[in-house]
Coordinates of C-alpha atoms in Angstrom, one line a residue:
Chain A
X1 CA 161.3 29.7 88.4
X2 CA 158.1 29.7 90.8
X3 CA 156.2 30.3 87.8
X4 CA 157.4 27.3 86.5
X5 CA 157.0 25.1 90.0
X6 CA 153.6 26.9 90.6
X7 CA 152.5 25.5 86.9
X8 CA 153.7 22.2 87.9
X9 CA 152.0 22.2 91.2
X10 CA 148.7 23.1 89.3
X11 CA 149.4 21.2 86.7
X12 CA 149.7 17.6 88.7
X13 CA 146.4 18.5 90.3
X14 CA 144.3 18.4 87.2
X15 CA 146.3 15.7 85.6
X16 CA 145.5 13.5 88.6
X17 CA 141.9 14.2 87.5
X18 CA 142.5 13.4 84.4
X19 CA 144.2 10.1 85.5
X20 CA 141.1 8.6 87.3
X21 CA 138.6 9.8 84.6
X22 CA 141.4 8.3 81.9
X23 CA 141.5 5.2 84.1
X24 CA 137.7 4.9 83.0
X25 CA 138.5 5.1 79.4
X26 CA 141.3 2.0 79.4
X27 CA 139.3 0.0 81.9
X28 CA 136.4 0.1 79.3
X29 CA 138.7 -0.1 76.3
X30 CA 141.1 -3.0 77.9
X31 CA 137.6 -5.3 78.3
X32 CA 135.0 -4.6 75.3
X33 CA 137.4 -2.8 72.9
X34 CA 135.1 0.0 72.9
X35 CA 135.1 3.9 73.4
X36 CA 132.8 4.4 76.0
X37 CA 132.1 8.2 75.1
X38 CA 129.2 8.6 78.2
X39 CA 131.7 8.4 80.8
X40 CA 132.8 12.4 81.0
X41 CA 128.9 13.0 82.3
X42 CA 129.2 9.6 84.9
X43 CA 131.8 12.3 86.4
X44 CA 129.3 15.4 85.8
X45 CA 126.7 13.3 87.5
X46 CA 129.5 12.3 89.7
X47 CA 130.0 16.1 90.8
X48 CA 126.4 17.3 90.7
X49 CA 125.1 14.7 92.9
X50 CA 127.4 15.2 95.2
X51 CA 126.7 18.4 95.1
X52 CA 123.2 17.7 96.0
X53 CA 124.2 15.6 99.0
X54 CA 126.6 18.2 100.0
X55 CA 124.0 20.8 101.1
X56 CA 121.5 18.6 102.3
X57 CA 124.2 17.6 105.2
X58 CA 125.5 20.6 105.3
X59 CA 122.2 21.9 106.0
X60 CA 121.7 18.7 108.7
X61 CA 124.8 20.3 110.4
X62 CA 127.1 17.7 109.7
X63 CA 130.7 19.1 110.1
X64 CA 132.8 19.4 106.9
X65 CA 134.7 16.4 106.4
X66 CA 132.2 14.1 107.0
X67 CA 130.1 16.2 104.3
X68 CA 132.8 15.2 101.8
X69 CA 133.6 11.8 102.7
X70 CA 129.3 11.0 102.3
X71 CA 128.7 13.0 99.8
X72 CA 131.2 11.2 97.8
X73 CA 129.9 7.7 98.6
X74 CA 126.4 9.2 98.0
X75 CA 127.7 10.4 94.7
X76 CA 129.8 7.4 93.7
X77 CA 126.7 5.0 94.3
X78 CA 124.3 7.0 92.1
X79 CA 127.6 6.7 89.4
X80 CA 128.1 2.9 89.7
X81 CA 124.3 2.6 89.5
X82 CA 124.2 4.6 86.5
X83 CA 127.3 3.3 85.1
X84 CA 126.3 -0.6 85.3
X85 CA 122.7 0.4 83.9
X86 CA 124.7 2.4 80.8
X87 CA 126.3 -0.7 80.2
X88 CA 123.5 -3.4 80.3
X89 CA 120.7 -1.3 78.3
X90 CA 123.2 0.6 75.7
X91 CA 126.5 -1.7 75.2
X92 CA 125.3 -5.2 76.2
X93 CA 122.9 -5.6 73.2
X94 CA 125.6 -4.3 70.6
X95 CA 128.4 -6.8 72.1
X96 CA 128.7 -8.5 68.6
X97 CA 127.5 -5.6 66.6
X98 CA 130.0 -3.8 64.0
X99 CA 132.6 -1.3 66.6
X100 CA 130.9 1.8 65.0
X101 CA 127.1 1.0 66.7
X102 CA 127.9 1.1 70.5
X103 CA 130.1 4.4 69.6
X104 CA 127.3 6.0 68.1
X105 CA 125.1 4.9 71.3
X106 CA 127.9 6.3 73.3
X107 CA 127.4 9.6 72.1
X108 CA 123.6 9.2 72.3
X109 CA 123.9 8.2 76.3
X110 CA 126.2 11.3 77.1
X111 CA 123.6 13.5 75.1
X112 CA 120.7 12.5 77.2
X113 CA 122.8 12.6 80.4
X114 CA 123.8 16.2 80.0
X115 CA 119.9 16.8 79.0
X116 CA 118.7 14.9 81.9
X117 CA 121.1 16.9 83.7
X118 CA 120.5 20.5 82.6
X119 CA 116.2 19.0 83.4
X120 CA 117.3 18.4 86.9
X121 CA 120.0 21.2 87.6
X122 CA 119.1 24.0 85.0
X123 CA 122.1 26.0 83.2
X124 CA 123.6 27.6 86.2
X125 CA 126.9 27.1 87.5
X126 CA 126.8 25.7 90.8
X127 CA 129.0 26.8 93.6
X128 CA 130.1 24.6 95.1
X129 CA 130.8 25.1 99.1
X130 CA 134.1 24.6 100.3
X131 CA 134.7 21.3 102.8
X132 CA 138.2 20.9 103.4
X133 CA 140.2 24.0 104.8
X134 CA 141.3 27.0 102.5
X135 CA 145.0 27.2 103.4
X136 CA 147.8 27.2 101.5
X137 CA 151.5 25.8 102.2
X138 CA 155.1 26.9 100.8
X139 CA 157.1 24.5 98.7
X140 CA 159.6 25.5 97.0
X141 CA 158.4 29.2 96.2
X142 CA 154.9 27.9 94.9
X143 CA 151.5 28.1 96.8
X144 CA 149.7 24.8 97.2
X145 CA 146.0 24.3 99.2
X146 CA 144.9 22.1 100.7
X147 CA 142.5 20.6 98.3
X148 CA 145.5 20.4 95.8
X149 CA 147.1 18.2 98.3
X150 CA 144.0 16.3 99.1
X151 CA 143.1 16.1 95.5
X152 CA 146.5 14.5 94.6
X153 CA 146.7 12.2 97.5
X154 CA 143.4 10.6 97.5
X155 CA 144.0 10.2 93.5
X156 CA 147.3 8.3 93.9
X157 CA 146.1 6.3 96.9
X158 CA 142.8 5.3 94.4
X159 CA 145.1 4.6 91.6
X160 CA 147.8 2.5 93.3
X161 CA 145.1 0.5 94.7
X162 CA 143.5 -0.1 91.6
X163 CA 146.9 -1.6 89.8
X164 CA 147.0 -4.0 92.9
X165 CA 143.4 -4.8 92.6
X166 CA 143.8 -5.9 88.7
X167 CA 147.6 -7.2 88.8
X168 CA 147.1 -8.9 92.0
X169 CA 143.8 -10.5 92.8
X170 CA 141.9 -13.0 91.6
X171 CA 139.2 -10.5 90.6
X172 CA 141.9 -8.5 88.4
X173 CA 143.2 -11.9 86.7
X174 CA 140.2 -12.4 85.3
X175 CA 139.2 -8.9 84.4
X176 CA 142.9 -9.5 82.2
X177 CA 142.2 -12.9 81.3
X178 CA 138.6 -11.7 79.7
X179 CA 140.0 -8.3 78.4
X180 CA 142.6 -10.6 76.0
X181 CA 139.9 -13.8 75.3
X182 CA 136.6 -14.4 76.9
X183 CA 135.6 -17.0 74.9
X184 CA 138.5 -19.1 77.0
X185 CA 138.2 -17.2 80.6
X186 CA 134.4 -18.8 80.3
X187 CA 135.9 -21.7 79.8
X188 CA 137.4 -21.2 82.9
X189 CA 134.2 -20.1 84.8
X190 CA 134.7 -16.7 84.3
X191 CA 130.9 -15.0 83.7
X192 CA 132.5 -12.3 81.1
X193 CA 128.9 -10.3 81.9
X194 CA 129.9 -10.0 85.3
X195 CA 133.2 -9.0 84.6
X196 CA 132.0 -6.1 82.1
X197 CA 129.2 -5.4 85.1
X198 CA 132.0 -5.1 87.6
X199 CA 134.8 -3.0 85.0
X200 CA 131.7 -0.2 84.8
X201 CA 131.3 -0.4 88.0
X202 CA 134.8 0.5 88.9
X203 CA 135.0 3.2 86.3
X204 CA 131.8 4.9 87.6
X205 CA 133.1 4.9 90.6
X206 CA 136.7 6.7 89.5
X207 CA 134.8 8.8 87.7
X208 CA 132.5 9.9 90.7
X209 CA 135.9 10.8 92.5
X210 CA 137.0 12.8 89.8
X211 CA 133.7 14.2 89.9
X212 CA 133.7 15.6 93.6
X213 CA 137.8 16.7 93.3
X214 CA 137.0 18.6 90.5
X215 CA 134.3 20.3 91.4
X216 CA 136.3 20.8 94.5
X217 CA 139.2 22.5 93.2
X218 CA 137.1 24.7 91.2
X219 CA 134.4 24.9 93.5
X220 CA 131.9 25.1 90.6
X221 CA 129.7 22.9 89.0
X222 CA 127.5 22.3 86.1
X223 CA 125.5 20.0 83.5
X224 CA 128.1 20.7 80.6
X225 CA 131.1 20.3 83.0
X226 CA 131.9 16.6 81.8
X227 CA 132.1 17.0 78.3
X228 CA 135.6 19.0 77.9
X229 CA 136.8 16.8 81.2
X230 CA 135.9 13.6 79.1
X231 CA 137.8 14.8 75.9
X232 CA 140.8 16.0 78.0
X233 CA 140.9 12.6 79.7
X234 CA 140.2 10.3 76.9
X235 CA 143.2 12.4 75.2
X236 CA 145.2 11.2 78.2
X237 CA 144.5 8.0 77.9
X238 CA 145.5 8.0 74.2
X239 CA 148.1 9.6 75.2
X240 CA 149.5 7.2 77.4
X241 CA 148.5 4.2 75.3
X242 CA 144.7 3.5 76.0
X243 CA 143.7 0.1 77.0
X244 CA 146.7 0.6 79.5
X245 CA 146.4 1.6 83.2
X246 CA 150.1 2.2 84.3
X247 CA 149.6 5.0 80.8
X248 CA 145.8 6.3 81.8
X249 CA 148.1 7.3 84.9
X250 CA 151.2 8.5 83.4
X251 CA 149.4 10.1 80.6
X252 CA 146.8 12.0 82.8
X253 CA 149.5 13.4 85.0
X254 CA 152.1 14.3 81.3
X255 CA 148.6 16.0 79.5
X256 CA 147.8 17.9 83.1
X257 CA 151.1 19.3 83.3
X258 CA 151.5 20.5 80.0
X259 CA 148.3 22.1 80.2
X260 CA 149.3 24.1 83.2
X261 CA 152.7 24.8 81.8
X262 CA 151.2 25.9 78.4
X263 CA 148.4 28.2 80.2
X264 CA 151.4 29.6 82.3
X265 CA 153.6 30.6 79.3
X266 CA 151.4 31.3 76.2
X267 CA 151.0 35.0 77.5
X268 CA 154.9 35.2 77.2
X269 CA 155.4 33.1 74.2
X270 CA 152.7 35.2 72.0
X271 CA 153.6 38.3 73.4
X272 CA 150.3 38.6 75.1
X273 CA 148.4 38.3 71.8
X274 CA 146.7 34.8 73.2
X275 CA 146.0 34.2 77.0
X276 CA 145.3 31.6 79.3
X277 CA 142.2 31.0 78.1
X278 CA 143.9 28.9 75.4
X279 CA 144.4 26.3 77.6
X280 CA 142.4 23.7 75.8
X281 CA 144.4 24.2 72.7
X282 CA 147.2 22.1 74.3
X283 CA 145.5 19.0 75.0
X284 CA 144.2 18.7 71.6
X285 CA 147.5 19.5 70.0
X286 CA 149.0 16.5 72.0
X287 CA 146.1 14.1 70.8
X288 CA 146.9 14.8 67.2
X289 CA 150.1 15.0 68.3
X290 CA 149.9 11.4 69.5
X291 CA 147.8 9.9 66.7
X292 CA 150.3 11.2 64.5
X293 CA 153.6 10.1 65.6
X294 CA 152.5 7.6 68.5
X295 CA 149.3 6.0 67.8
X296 CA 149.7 3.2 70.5
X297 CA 150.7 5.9 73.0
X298 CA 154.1 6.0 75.2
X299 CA 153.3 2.9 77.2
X300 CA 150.9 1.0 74.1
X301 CA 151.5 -2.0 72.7
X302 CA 151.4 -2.3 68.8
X303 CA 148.1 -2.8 67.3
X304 CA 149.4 -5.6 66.0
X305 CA 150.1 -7.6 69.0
X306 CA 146.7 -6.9 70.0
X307 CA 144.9 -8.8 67.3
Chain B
X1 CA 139.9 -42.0 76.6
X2 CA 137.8 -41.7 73.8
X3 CA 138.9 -40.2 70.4
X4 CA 137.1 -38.3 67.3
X5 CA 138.8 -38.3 64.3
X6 CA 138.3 -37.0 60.9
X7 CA 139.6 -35.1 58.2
X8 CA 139.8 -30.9 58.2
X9 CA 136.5 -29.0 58.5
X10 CA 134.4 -32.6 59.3
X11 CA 133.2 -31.1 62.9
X12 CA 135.3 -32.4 65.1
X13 CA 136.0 -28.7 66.5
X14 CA 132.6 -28.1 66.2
X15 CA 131.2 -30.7 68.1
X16 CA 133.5 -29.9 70.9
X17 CA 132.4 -26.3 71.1
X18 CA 129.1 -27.2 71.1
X19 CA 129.6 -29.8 74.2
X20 CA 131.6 -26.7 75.5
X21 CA 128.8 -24.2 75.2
X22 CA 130.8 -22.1 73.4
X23 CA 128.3 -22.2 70.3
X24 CA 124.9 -22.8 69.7
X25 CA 123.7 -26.6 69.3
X26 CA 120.3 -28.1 68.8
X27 CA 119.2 -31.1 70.5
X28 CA 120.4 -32.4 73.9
X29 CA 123.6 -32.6 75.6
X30 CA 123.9 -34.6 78.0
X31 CA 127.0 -35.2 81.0
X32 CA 126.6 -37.6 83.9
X33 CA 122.9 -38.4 83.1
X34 CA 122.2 -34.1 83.9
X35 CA 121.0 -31.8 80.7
X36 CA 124.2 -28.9 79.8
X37 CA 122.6 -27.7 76.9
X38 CA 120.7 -25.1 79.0
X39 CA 123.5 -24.1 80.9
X40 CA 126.4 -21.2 80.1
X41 CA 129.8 -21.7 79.3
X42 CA 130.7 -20.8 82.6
X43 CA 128.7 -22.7 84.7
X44 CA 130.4 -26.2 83.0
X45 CA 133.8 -26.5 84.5
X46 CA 131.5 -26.6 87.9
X47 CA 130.1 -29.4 86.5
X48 CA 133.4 -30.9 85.6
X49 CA 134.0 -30.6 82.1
X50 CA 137.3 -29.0 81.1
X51 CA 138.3 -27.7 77.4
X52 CA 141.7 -27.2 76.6
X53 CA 140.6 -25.7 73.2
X54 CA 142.4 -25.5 69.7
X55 CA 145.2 -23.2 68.8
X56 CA 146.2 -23.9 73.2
X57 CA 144.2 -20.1 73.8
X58 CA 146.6 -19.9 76.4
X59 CA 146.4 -16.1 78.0
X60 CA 149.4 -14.2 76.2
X61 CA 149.3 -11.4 78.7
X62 CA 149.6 -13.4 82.2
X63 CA 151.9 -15.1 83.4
X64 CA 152.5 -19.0 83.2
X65 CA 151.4 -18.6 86.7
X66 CA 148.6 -17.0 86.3
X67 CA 147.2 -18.7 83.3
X68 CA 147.2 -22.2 85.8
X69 CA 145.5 -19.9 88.8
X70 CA 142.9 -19.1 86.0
X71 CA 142.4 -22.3 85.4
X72 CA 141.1 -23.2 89.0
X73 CA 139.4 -19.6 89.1
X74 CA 135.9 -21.4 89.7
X75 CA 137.3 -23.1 93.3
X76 CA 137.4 -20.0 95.0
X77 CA 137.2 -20.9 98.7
X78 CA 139.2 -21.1 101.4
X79 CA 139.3 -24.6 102.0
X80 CA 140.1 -24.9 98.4
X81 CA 143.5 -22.9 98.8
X82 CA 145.4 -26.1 100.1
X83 CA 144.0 -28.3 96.9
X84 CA 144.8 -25.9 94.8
X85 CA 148.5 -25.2 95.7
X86 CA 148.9 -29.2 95.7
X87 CA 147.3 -29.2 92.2
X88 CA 149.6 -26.5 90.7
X89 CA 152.7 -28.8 92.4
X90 CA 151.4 -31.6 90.5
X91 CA 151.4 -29.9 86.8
X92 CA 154.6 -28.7 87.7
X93 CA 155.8 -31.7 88.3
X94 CA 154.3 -33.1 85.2
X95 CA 155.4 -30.5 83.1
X96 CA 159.0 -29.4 84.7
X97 CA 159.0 -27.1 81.5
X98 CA 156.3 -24.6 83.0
X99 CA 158.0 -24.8 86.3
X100 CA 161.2 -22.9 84.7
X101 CA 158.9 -20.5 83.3
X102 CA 156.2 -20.4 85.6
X103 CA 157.0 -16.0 86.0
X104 CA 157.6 -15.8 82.4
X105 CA 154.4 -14.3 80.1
X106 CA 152.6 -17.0 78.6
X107 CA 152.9 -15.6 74.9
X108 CA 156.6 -15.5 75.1
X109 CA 156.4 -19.6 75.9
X110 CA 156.8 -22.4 72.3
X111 CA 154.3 -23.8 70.8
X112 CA 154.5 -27.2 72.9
X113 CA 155.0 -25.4 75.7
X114 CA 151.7 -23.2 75.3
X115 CA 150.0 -26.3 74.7
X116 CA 151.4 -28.2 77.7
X117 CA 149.6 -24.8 79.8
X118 CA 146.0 -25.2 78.3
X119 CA 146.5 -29.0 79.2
X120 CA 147.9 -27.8 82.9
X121 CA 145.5 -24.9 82.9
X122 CA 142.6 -27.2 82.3
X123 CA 143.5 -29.7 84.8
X124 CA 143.8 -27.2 87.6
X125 CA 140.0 -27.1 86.8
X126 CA 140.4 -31.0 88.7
X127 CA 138.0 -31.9 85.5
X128 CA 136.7 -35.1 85.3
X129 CA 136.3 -34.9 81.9
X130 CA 139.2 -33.2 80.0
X131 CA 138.3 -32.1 76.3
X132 CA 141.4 -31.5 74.1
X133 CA 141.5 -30.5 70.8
X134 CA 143.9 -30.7 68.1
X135 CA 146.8 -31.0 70.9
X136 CA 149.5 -31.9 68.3
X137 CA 148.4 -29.4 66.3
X138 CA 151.6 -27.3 65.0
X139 CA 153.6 -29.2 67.1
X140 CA 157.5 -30.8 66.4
X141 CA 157.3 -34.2 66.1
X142 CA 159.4 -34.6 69.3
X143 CA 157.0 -32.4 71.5
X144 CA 153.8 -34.0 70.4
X145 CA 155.6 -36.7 71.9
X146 CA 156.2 -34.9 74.8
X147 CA 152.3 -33.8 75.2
X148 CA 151.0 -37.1 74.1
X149 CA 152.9 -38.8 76.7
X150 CA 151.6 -36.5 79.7
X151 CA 147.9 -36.9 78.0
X152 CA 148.1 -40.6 78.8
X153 CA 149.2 -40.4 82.2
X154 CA 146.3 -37.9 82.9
X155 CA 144.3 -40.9 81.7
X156 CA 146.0 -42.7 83.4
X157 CA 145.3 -40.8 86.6
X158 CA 141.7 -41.1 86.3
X159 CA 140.3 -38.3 84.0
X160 CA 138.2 -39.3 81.3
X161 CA 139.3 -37.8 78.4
X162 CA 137.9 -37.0 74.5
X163 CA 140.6 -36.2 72.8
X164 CA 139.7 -34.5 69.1
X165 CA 142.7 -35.6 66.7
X166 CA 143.2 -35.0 62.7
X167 CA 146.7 -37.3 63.3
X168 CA 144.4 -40.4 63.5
X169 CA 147.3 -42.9 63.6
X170 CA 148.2 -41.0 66.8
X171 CA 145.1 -40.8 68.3
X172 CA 144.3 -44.2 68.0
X173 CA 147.6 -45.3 69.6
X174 CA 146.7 -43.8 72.8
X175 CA 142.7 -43.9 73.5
X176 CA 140.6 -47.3 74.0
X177 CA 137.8 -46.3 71.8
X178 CA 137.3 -43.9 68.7
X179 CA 134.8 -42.3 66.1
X180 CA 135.4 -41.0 63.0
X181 CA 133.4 -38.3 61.7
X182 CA 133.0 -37.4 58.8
X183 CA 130.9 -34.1 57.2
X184 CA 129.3 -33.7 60.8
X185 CA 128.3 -36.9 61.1
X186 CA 130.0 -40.2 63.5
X187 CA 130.3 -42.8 60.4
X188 CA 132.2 -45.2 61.9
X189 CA 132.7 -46.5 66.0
X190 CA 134.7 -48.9 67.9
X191 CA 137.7 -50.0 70.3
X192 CA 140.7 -47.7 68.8
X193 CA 142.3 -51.4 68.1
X194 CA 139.5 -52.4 65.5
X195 CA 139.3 -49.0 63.7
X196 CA 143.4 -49.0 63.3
X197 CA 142.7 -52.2 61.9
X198 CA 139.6 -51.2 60.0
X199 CA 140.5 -51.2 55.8
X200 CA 138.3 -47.9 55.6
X201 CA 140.3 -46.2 57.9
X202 CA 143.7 -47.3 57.2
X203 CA 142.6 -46.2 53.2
X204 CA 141.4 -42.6 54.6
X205 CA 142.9 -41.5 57.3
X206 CA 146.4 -43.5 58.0
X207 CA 147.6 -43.7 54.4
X208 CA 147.9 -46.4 53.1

């Protein structure tokens, strides 16, 4: 049983991660109907630059917290810089062009990210130096530290703010009201460039956050690290129905569980023959799970209604 | 109120678009004596023009609410709040419909009643010239009634309106002046009175 709690513990951790980077994903989706494959290295550079900032303040004596609160505005500036620029040199001339083309420049951006990366950082895993305090608390029989709870806290607080921002304000009315016609929202005064500007904007900076909790509860970092957290969270977003927010939520924190939970038993269930290492297995066996009997996800609309 | 009339695919929609920015057009376009070709579609409701365009393109996903808060999205200030509360008071009140629904999703509203929200949403832009195309388009005969009858008392109330009609008969009976287009060009112009009584229109475009 504290197996099972301990899994679940874990597994709500990473599946808050996967939330804000799967927030990304449907943010992008919801507005330009497009993949935007390059945003699983915005949380790399997210984490690396962060990174950076991390020892040159730690090095300046700064005490801990304060380290982690500026390196992650240093590391979410750099993102939302990067992230706007992504959009307005690779997307923004392919607006109108057929929906493979800014895919295939998708893939081309997070290819010459990671290369830029590995340039700038080499190979090498990074450790990364612990900030917030290494204890751990009793719940129910499981062990949970501190950075668990920080990590889930600070991604719930991020997230419910975000559905307020876009259900709620002006700002997020128009974001929906260009996401579902711009033609009409400019009509209305609505600069749909600005809006896209402002959606990347947002994403980068989720994904920056994601990008310093991650490489906090592992304390490592590296070039590569974005590219299996991008597939994982782009699978939660599918799975939860992309182009929807309340689902990038639900369906980060459903795909991190199982992940956990799966890790935890497949010793057991194969009689030791695979071991925890198998862990990615499970997410992609819920995306094809998904696209098989769920294409629009648990909380997606039909196509249909889309069009 | 002016109206342009004309059979399917003569340019009415077009021309409307064009005036809205919303696609490419050669030449000038000019409102209030100032050049708009240059300018965005955006930047136009600032200057006062308002397009409640064809097939209503009322926001499905928002509320009737928030489709009317759209439409005043460009009068974003403070001082603005008070007029803007007042404004969404008034469509209310001229369209008591969208008051009973005003929480309900906009693509769960009838056809009339979508197209009474484009005209509401585009008011709450306080235009002072309101564009409207095809409103009776897809409409029972009672509701185009309904809209035609709130379209004249926005006239009424001092917003100069082009109104883009293929029911001709219709059109005329509400504006004071009209043109008929025909294959993108104006063929024919004058008070709405002398082209209902005009034997070239009456043959093409009212039926008899």
């Amino acid at each position: 049983m504290d197996i099972f709690l301990q899994q679940v513990a874990n597994g709500l951790t990473l599946g808050s991660i996967y939330a804000l980077v799967a927030l990304g994903y449907t943010l992008v989706y919801g507005i330009l109907g497009m993949i935007n494959f390059a945003h699983g290295e915005v949380v790399m550079v997210g984490a690396l630059t962060a990174l950076a900032a991390t020892k040159f303040l730690l090095s300046a004596a700064f005490p801990a917290p304060v380290v982690f609160v500026l390196a992650f505005i240093f590391a979410a500036v750099v993102c939302m810089l990067l992230g706007v620029l992504i959009e307005r040199i690779a997307y923004r001339p392919l607006r109108n062009a057929p929906r493979l083309a800014p895919l295939i420049t998708a893939i081309g951006v997070s290819i010459i990210l990671q290369q830029l990366a590995m340039m700038l950082w080499g190979r090498s895993y990074h450790a990364v130096p612990p900030l917030l305090p290494e204890t751990t608390h009793q719940l129910l029989g499981a062990q949970i530290t501190t950075v668990q709870i920080v990590i889930v806290g600070v991604a719930a607080l991020t997230m419910a703010s975000l559905l307020i921002l876009v259900n709620r304000t002006r700002l997020g009315r128009a974001m929906r009201a260009t996401a579902e016609n711009p033609g009409v929202a400019a009509l209305m005064g609505v600069d749909a460039n600005r809006i896209i500007a402002l959606t990347f904007l947002i994403g980068s900076a989720l994904a920056a956050l994601a990008g310093v909790l991650v490489s906090a509860n592992y304390g490592i970092a590296h070039y590569n690290m974005g590219f299996m957290l991008g597939l994982k969270a782009f699978t939660a977003a599918v799975l939860g129905g992309i182009g929807n927010l309340a689902g990038a939520v639900v369906g980060g924190l459903l795909l991190g569980v199982i992940e956990a939970l799966g890790a935890g038993y497949i010793g057991d269930l194969t009689g030791g023959v695979l071991g925890s290492q198998y862990q990615d297995v499970f997410a992609f066996f819920v995306l094809i799970g998904v696209l098989v009997l769920r294409p629009a996800g648990l909380l997606g609309e039909k196509v249909a209604e889309r069009a | 109120m002016v109206c342009l009339i004309g059979a399917n695919g003569a340019g009415k929609t077009s021309t409307l678009k064009a005036l809205a920015r919303m696609i490419p057009a050669a030449g000038e376009i000019r409102y209030a004596g100032r050049r708009i070709d240059g300018l965005p579609c955006h930047a136009l409701i600032g200057q006062g023009l308002a397009l409640a365009p064809e097939g209503r393109g009322v926001f499905a996903r928002l509320s009737v609410a928030e489709n009317l808060a759209m439409g005043a999205y460009h009068r974003a200030g403070h001082d603005e709040r008070a007029a803007v509360a007042e404004d969404e008071a008034r469509i209310y009140g001229l369209f008591p419909r969208l008051a009973e629904r005003r929480r309900q999703l906009a693509g769960t509203l009838s056809g009339g009643e979508q197209q009474m929200l484009a005209i509401g949403r585009a008011l709450m832009g306080r235009p002072r010239l309101l564009l409207l195309d095809e409103p009776s388009m897809g409409l029972a005969p009672l509701m185009v009634q309904a809209v035609f009858d709130v379209i004249r008392r926005v006239a009424q109330s001092g917003v100069t309106i082009l109104l883009v009609e293929q029911n001709a008969r219709l059109a005329l009976a509400v504006c004071n002046r009209g043109y008929v287009m025909e294959s993108g060009t104006i063929t024919l112009a004058g008070s709405a009175a002398d082209l209902l009584a005009d034997p070239r229109v009456r043959a093409a475009y009212l039926g008899e």
